[in-house]
Amino acid sequence: MNILIINGPNLNLLGTRETEIYGNSTYKVLVQYIKKYAKVHKVSVKIYQSNHEGKIIDYIQKHQKKYQAIIINPGAFTHYSYAIRDCLSAYSLKKIEVHLSNIYEREDFRKVSVIKDVVDMSVLGKGFDSYIEAIDLLLKGEIK
């Protein structure tokens, strides 16, 4: 299985940003963690991070044909990016939204996800393991 993993704004700040919420591990460690797990499970992953909405959309549009699924952590775009929502909606790939923290247990503005209605499932609040659970759901065929 080929999975495209997209990370939105400020994920590149992992390890320094609000460590009480996101922990001390860096984005580089996250990428290595995902790639190691994917390799063991014979999954091909392409991981991309951008702080720019248009770049994320361009990347999905350019690469979506090569992948069977998208795992996306839209970061703050979760709460207001109808452009990313529409981009995801345009494709019939399997799609899972992930978040390191549980957005529904945080500030009120984070409790709104404009993405959730165009993805097959959301995995929240499990730190780096949110990505691993998403990969497992795809591998087990639990996302139809």
PDB file of C-alpha atoms in Angstrom:
ATOM      1  CA  MET A   1       0.000   0.000   0.000  1.00  0.00           C
ATOM      2  CA  ASN A   2       1.196   3.505  -0.817  1.00  0.00           C
ATOM      3  CA  ILE A   3       0.219   6.160   1.692  1.00  0.00           C
ATOM      4  CA  LEU A   4       0.661   9.911   1.359  1.00  0.00           C
ATOM      5  CA  ILE A   5       1.128  11.570   4.749  1.00  0.00           C
ATOM      6  CA  ILE A   6       0.523  15.305   4.873  1.00  0.00           C
ATOM      7  CA  ASN A   7       1.359  17.522   7.845  1.00  0.00           C
ATOM      8  CA  GLY A   8       0.204  21.092   8.178  1.00  0.00           C
ATOM      9  CA  PRO A   9       1.495  24.223   9.844  1.00  0.00           C
ATOM     10  CA  ASN A  10       3.766  24.191  12.846  1.00  0.00           C
ATOM     11  CA  LEU A  11       4.326  20.437  12.884  1.00  0.00           C
ATOM     12  CA  ASN A  12       7.899  21.366  11.990  1.00  0.00           C
ATOM     13  CA  LEU A  13       8.116  22.974  15.452  1.00  0.00           C
ATOM     14  CA  LEU A  14       7.617  19.722  17.333  1.00  0.00           C
ATOM     15  CA  GLY A  15      10.038  19.423  20.212  1.00  0.00           C
ATOM     16  CA  THR A  16       9.962  23.146  20.960  1.00  0.00           C
ATOM     17  CA  ARG A  17       6.286  24.116  20.621  1.00  0.00           C
ATOM     18  CA  GLU A  18       4.021  23.662  23.651  1.00  0.00           C
ATOM     19  CA  THR A  19       5.910  20.619  24.841  1.00  0.00           C
ATOM     20  CA  GLU A  20       3.320  20.053  27.571  1.00  0.00           C
ATOM     21  CA  ILE A  21       0.869  19.215  24.766  1.00  0.00           C
ATOM     22  CA  TYR A  22       3.022  17.907  21.935  1.00  0.00           C
ATOM     23  CA  GLY A  23       5.965  16.441  23.828  1.00  0.00           C
ATOM     24  CA  ASN A  24       9.708  16.855  23.424  1.00  0.00           C
ATOM     25  CA  SER A  25      10.250  14.796  20.298  1.00  0.00           C
ATOM     26  CA  THR A  26      11.013  16.639  17.088  1.00  0.00           C
ATOM     27  CA  TYR A  27       9.391  16.476  13.674  1.00  0.00           C
ATOM     28  CA  LYS A  28      12.426  14.577  12.428  1.00  0.00           C
ATOM     29  CA  VAL A  29      11.812  11.930  15.098  1.00  0.00           C
ATOM     30  CA  LEU A  30       8.147  11.718  14.049  1.00  0.00           C
ATOM     31  CA  VAL A  31       9.110  11.166  10.418  1.00  0.00           C
ATOM     32  CA  GLN A  32      11.660   8.497  11.380  1.00  0.00           C
ATOM     33  CA  TYR A  33       9.083   6.812  13.637  1.00  0.00           C
ATOM     34  CA  ILE A  34       6.512   6.622  10.847  1.00  0.00           C
ATOM     35  CA  LYS A  35       9.039   5.457   8.239  1.00  0.00           C
ATOM     36  CA  LYS A  36      10.411   2.746  10.533  1.00  0.00           C
ATOM     37  CA  TYR A  37       6.913   1.426  11.241  1.00  0.00           C
ATOM     38  CA  ALA A  38       5.987   1.586   7.567  1.00  0.00           C
ATOM     39  CA  LYS A  39       9.112  -0.319   6.550  1.00  0.00           C
ATOM     40  CA  VAL A  40       8.439  -3.119   9.038  1.00  0.00           C
ATOM     41  CA  HIS A  41       4.883  -3.411   7.712  1.00  0.00           C
ATOM     42  CA  LYS A  42       5.936  -3.136   4.051  1.00  0.00           C
ATOM     43  CA  VAL A  43       4.057   0.085   3.463  1.00  0.00           C
ATOM     44  CA  SER A  44       5.363   2.819   1.192  1.00  0.00           C
ATOM     45  CA  VAL A  45       4.930   6.262   2.726  1.00  0.00           C
ATOM     46  CA  LYS A  46       5.652   9.707   1.352  1.00  0.00           C
ATOM     47  CA  ILE A  47       5.664  12.355   4.081  1.00  0.00           C
ATOM     48  CA  TYR A  48       5.246  16.058   3.376  1.00  0.00           C
ATOM     49  CA  GLN A  49       4.957  19.064   5.693  1.00  0.00           C
ATOM     50  CA  SER A  50       4.130  22.652   4.832  1.00  0.00           C
ATOM     51  CA  ASN A  51       3.054  25.748   6.686  1.00  0.00           C
ATOM     52  CA  HIS A  52       1.238  26.945   3.553  1.00  0.00           C
ATOM     53  CA  GLU A  53      -2.312  25.993   2.621  1.00  0.00           C
ATOM     54  CA  GLY A  54      -1.809  26.308  -1.142  1.00  0.00           C
ATOM     55  CA  LYS A  55       1.342  24.189  -1.075  1.00  0.00           C
ATOM     56  CA  ILE A  56      -0.540  21.419   0.722  1.00  0.00           C
ATOM     57  CA  ILE A  57      -3.313  21.532  -1.863  1.00  0.00           C
ATOM     58  CA  ASP A  58      -0.839  21.569  -4.749  1.00  0.00           C
ATOM     59  CA  TYR A  59       1.022  18.628  -3.225  1.00  0.00           C
ATOM     60  CA  ILE A  60      -2.118  16.535  -2.793  1.00  0.00           C
ATOM     61  CA  GLN A  61      -3.273  17.321  -6.342  1.00  0.00           C
ATOM     62  CA  LYS A  62       0.142  16.479  -7.794  1.00  0.00           C
ATOM     63  CA  HIS A  63       0.658  13.215  -5.911  1.00  0.00           C
ATOM     64  CA  GLN A  64      -2.788  11.724  -5.218  1.00  0.00           C
ATOM     65  CA  LYS A  65      -2.788   9.356  -8.209  1.00  0.00           C
ATOM     66  CA  LYS A  66       0.234   7.461  -6.871  1.00  0.00           C
ATOM     67  CA  TYR A  67      -1.351   6.645  -3.516  1.00  0.00           C
ATOM     68  CA  GLN A  68      -4.212   4.536  -2.210  1.00  0.00           C
ATOM     69  CA  ALA A  69      -4.658   6.608   0.948  1.00  0.00           C
ATOM     70  CA  ILE A  70      -3.940   9.941   2.570  1.00  0.00           C
ATOM     71  CA  ILE A  71      -3.239  10.472   6.241  1.00  0.00           C
ATOM     72  CA  ILE A  72      -3.467  14.166   7.004  1.00  0.00           C
ATOM     73  CA  ASN A  73      -2.714  16.212  10.071  1.00  0.00           C
ATOM     74  CA  PRO A  74      -3.939  19.595   8.861  1.00  0.00           C
ATOM     75  CA  GLY A  75      -2.817  21.388  12.028  1.00  0.00           C
ATOM     76  CA  ALA A  76      -4.651  24.684  12.420  1.00  0.00           C
ATOM     77  CA  PHE A  77      -6.105  24.296   8.895  1.00  0.00           C
ATOM     78  CA  THR A  78      -8.386  21.695  10.484  1.00  0.00           C
ATOM     79  CA  HIS A  79     -10.539  24.449  11.877  1.00  0.00           C
ATOM     80  CA  TYR A  80     -11.056  26.747   8.897  1.00  0.00           C
ATOM     81  CA  SER A  81      -9.549  25.552   5.637  1.00  0.00           C
ATOM     82  CA  TYR A  82     -12.416  24.894   3.289  1.00  0.00           C
ATOM     83  CA  ALA A  83      -9.833  24.883   0.502  1.00  0.00           C
ATOM     84  CA  ILE A  84      -8.095  21.796   1.941  1.00  0.00           C
ATOM     85  CA  ARG A  85     -11.498  20.294   2.723  1.00  0.00           C
ATOM     86  CA  ASP A  86     -12.584  20.731  -0.905  1.00  0.00           C
ATOM     87  CA  CYS A  87      -9.291  19.304  -2.151  1.00  0.00           C
ATOM     88  CA  LEU A  88      -9.714  16.171  -0.030  1.00  0.00           C
ATOM     89  CA  SER A  89     -13.352  15.894  -1.063  1.00  0.00           C
ATOM     90  CA  ALA A  90     -12.370  15.855  -4.735  1.00  0.00           C
ATOM     91  CA  TYR A  91     -10.625  12.481  -4.441  1.00  0.00           C
ATOM     92  CA  SER A  92     -11.972   9.040  -3.645  1.00  0.00           C
ATOM     93  CA  LEU A  93      -8.810   7.888  -1.869  1.00  0.00           C
ATOM     94  CA  LYS A  94      -9.109   6.510   1.629  1.00  0.00           C
ATOM     95  CA  LYS A  95      -8.505   9.440   3.966  1.00  0.00           C
ATOM     96  CA  ILE A  96      -7.757   9.610   7.662  1.00  0.00           C
ATOM     97  CA  GLU A  97      -7.387  12.797   9.689  1.00  0.00           C
ATOM     98  CA  VAL A  98      -4.904  12.523  12.551  1.00  0.00           C
ATOM     99  CA  HIS A  99      -3.995  14.817  15.418  1.00  0.00           C
ATOM    100  CA  LEU A 100      -1.353  14.438  18.101  1.00  0.00           C
ATOM    101  CA  SER A 101      -3.688  15.889  20.723  1.00  0.00           C
ATOM    102  CA  ASN A 102      -7.414  15.405  21.122  1.00  0.00           C
ATOM    103  CA  ILE A 103      -8.765  18.577  19.524  1.00  0.00           C
ATOM    104  CA  TYR A 104     -12.164  18.023  21.154  1.00  0.00           C
ATOM    105  CA  GLU A 105     -10.630  18.319  24.627  1.00  0.00           C
ATOM    106  CA  ARG A 106      -8.850  21.614  23.968  1.00  0.00           C
ATOM    107  CA  GLU A 107      -9.822  25.236  23.335  1.00  0.00           C
ATOM    108  CA  ASP A 108     -13.268  25.865  21.845  1.00  0.00           C
ATOM    109  CA  PHE A 109     -11.931  27.009  18.484  1.00  0.00           C
ATOM    110  CA  ARG A 110     -10.106  23.678  18.094  1.00  0.00           C
ATOM    111  CA  LYS A 111     -13.287  21.667  18.553  1.00  0.00           C
ATOM    112  CA  VAL A 112     -14.449  22.487  15.030  1.00  0.00           C
ATOM    113  CA  SER A 113     -13.052  20.332  12.243  1.00  0.00           C
ATOM    114  CA  VAL A 114     -14.103  21.298   8.734  1.00  0.00           C
ATOM    115  CA  ILE A 115     -12.112  18.282   7.541  1.00  0.00           C
ATOM    116  CA  LYS A 116     -13.893  15.508   9.443  1.00  0.00           C
ATOM    117  CA  ASP A 117     -16.825  15.221   7.035  1.00  0.00           C
ATOM    118  CA  VAL A 118     -14.604  14.491   4.032  1.00  0.00           C
ATOM    119  CA  VAL A 119     -12.369  11.866   5.632  1.00  0.00           C
ATOM    120  CA  ASP A 120     -13.220   8.276   6.434  1.00  0.00           C
ATOM    121  CA  MET A 121     -12.019   8.433  10.017  1.00  0.00           C
ATOM    122  CA  SER A 122     -10.199  10.555  12.558  1.00  0.00           C
ATOM    123  CA  VAL A 123      -7.544   9.386  15.023  1.00  0.00           C
ATOM    124  CA  LEU A 124      -6.968  11.838  17.842  1.00  0.00           C
ATOM    125  CA  GLY A 125      -4.924  12.332  20.958  1.00  0.00           C
ATOM    126  CA  LYS A 126      -2.471   9.465  20.704  1.00  0.00           C
ATOM    127  CA  GLY A 127       0.657  11.481  19.988  1.00  0.00           C
ATOM    128  CA  PHE A 128       2.880   9.913  17.340  1.00  0.00           C
ATOM    129  CA  ASP A 129       0.834   6.737  17.627  1.00  0.00           C
ATOM    130  CA  SER A 130      -2.098   8.532  15.959  1.00  0.00           C
ATOM    131  CA  TYR A 131      -0.203   8.007  12.687  1.00  0.00           C
ATOM    132  CA  ILE A 132       0.552   4.376  13.506  1.00  0.00           C
ATOM    133  CA  GLU A 133      -3.089   3.658  14.306  1.00  0.00           C
ATOM    134  CA  ALA A 134      -4.119   5.286  11.032  1.00  0.00           C
ATOM    135  CA  ILE A 135      -1.671   3.090   9.090  1.00  0.00           C
ATOM    136  CA  ASP A 136      -2.962   0.014  10.923  1.00  0.00           C
ATOM    137  CA  LEU A 137      -6.585   0.893  10.122  1.00  0.00           C
ATOM    138  CA  LEU A 138      -5.664   1.134   6.460  1.00  0.00           C
ATOM    139  CA  LEU A 139      -3.694  -2.128   6.500  1.00  0.00           C
ATOM    140  CA  LYS A 140      -6.483  -4.005   8.254  1.00  0.00           C
ATOM    141  CA  GLY A 141      -8.954  -2.792   5.643  1.00  0.00           C
ATOM    142  CA  GLU A 142     -11.053  -1.145   8.299  1.00  0.00           C
ATOM    143  CA  ILE A 143     -11.413   1.877   6.054  1.00  0.00           C
ATOM    144  CA  LYS A 144     -13.617   0.952   3.114  1.00  0.00           C
TER     145      LYS A 144
END
